[in-house]
C-alpha positions as a LaTeX table, in Angstrom:
\begin{tabular}{lrrr}
\hline
Residue & $x$ (\AA) & $y$ (\AA) & $z$ (\AA) \\
\hline
Unk1 & $-31.88$ & $-111.26$ & 9.48 \\
Unk2 & $-30.15$ & $-108.25$ & 10.96 \\
Unk3 & $-27.95$ & $-108.34$ & 14.02 \\
Unk4 & $-27.61$ & $-105.22$ & 16.11 \\
Unk5 & $-24.82$ & $-104.62$ & 18.57 \\
Unk6 & $-25.52$ & $-103.30$ & 22.01 \\
Unk7 & $-24.91$ & $-99.60$ & 22.50 \\
Unk8 & $-21.51$ & $-98.91$ & 23.99 \\
Unk9 & $-20.26$ & $-95.94$ & 25.98 \\
Unk10 & $-17.41$ & $-95.54$ & 23.50 \\
Unk11 & $-17.24$ & $-92.04$ & 21.99 \\
Unk12 & $-18.11$ & $-92.38$ & 18.33 \\
Unk13 & $-18.32$ & $-89.79$ & 15.54 \\
Unk14 & $-20.02$ & $-90.11$ & 12.18 \\
Unk15 & $-18.14$ & $-88.35$ & 9.42 \\
Unk16 & $-19.68$ & $-88.39$ & 5.96 \\
Unk17 & $-19.06$ & $-86.87$ & 2.56 \\
Unk18 & $-22.48$ & $-85.22$ & 2.63 \\
Unk19 & $-23.79$ & $-87.49$ & $-0.11$ \\
Unk20 & $-27.15$ & $-89.12$ & 0.64 \\
Unk21 & $-25.67$ & $-92.61$ & 0.55 \\
Unk22 & $-22.95$ & $-91.87$ & 3.11 \\
Unk23 & $-25.51$ & $-90.27$ & 5.40 \\
Unk24 & $-27.73$ & $-93.34$ & 5.07 \\
Unk25 & $-24.78$ & $-95.58$ & 5.88 \\
Unk26 & $-23.98$ & $-93.57$ & 9.01 \\
Unk27 & $-27.61$ & $-93.80$ & 10.09 \\
Unk28 & $-27.56$ & $-97.59$ & 9.61 \\
Unk29 & $-24.35$ & $-97.88$ & 11.62 \\
Unk30 & $-26.01$ & $-95.84$ & 14.36 \\
Unk31 & $-28.95$ & $-98.24$ & 14.41 \\
Unk32 & $-26.56$ & $-101.18$ & 14.44 \\
Unk33 & $-24.83$ & $-99.73$ & 17.47 \\
Unk34 & $-28.18$ & $-99.57$ & 19.26 \\
Unk35 & $-28.38$ & $-95.80$ & 19.38 \\
Unk36 & $-31.91$ & $-94.54$ & 19.95 \\
Unk37 & $-31.60$ & $-91.37$ & 17.90 \\
Unk38 & $-30.03$ & $-90.57$ & 14.58 \\
Unk39 & $-26.46$ & $-89.39$ & 14.94 \\
Unk40 & $-25.18$ & $-85.89$ & 14.40 \\
Unk41 & $-23.41$ & $-86.21$ & 11.09 \\
Unk42 & $-20.20$ & $-84.31$ & 10.52 \\
Unk43 & $-19.78$ & $-83.73$ & 6.82 \\
Unk44 & $-16.41$ & $-83.43$ & 5.19 \\
Unk45 & $-17.35$ & $-79.78$ & 4.54 \\
Unk46 & $-17.35$ & $-79.25$ & 8.30 \\
Unk47 & $-13.91$ & $-80.78$ & 8.40 \\
Unk48 & $-12.31$ & $-79.52$ & 5.23 \\
Unk49 & $-13.63$ & $-75.99$ & 5.38 \\
Unk50 & $-10.62$ & $-74.14$ & 6.73 \\
Unk51 & $-9.87$ & $-76.31$ & 9.74 \\
Unk52 & $-6.26$ & $-76.79$ & 8.64 \\
Unk53 & $-5.55$ & $-73.17$ & 7.69 \\
Unk54 & $-3.94$ & $-70.60$ & 9.95 \\
Unk55 & $-4.70$ & $-67.91$ & 7.36 \\
Unk56 & $-7.78$ & $-67.02$ & 5.32 \\
Unk57 & $-8.59$ & $-68.86$ & 2.10 \\
Unk58 & $-8.01$ & $-65.60$ & 0.20 \\
Unk59 & $-4.55$ & $-65.26$ & 1.73 \\
Unk60 & $-3.82$ & $-68.87$ & 0.80 \\
Unk61 & $-4.63$ & $-68.17$ & $-2.85$ \\
Unk62 & $-2.42$ & $-65.07$ & $-2.79$ \\
Unk63 & 0.43 & $-67.03$ & $-1.23$ \\
Unk64 & 0.14 & $-69.75$ & $-3.88$ \\
Unk65 & 0.17 & $-67.16$ & $-6.64$ \\
Unk66 & 3.22 & $-65.46$ & $-5.10$ \\
Unk67 & 4.99 & $-68.85$ & $-5.08$ \\
Unk68 & 4.20 & $-69.25$ & $-8.78$ \\
Unk69 & 2.14 & $-72.38$ & $-8.32$ \\
Unk70 & 0.07 & $-73.13$ & $-11.41$ \\
Unk71 & $-2.59$ & $-74.97$ & $-9.42$ \\
Unk72 & $-2.94$ & $-72.05$ & $-7.03$ \\
Unk73 & $-4.10$ & $-72.96$ & $-3.52$ \\
Unk74 & $-4.88$ & $-76.59$ & $-4.49$ \\
Unk75 & $-1.26$ & $-77.15$ & $-5.46$ \\
Unk76 & $-0.03$ & $-75.44$ & $-2.30$ \\
Unk77 & $-2.29$ & $-77.68$ & $-0.18$ \\
Unk78 & $-0.96$ & $-80.74$ & $-2.01$ \\
Unk79 & 2.63 & $-79.71$ & $-1.28$ \\
Unk80 & 1.71 & $-79.30$ & 2.39 \\
Unk81 & $-0.21$ & $-82.60$ & 2.59 \\
Unk82 & 2.51 & $-84.68$ & 0.93 \\
Unk83 & 5.70 & $-82.86$ & 1.88 \\
Unk84 & 4.86 & $-80.82$ & 4.96 \\
Unk85 & 6.15 & $-77.35$ & 5.59 \\
Unk86 & 4.45 & $-73.97$ & 5.46 \\
Unk87 & 4.08 & $-73.73$ & 9.26 \\
Unk88 & 2.93 & $-70.11$ & 8.99 \\
Unk89 & 0.09 & $-71.19$ & 6.71 \\
Unk90 & $-1.07$ & $-74.63$ & 7.86 \\
Unk91 & $-1.50$ & $-76.45$ & 11.14 \\
Unk92 & 0.30 & $-79.76$ & 11.53 \\
Unk93 & $-2.16$ & $-82.29$ & 10.17 \\
Unk94 & $-2.04$ & $-85.04$ & 12.80 \\
Unk95 & $-2.36$ & $-82.87$ & 15.94 \\
Unk96 & $-5.05$ & $-80.78$ & 14.25 \\
Unk97 & $-7.01$ & $-83.89$ & 13.28 \\
Unk98 & $-6.81$ & $-85.09$ & 16.88 \\
Unk99 & $-8.51$ & $-81.87$ & 18.01 \\
\hline
\end{tabular}
């Protein structure tokens, strides 16, 4: 027996990894919330893309190389995510996520 909640006016976003199973889960949550249509799914690609970069991905790779980072742009992003900094390269994560 399935129980479905009544649709609320609360703003709600569905963010998925893009894998079939996460999309299916989002669709089931939508049904459970009483929504009449399938939700617009925001995949992590939509989010990760370059939403946190102030510069191009190519410039990021060049900056990482200039800093001597062995992991290139991935290592630079890790430094930013865990330690902060690089304000000329990255947006502040929390305010940007709120956007």
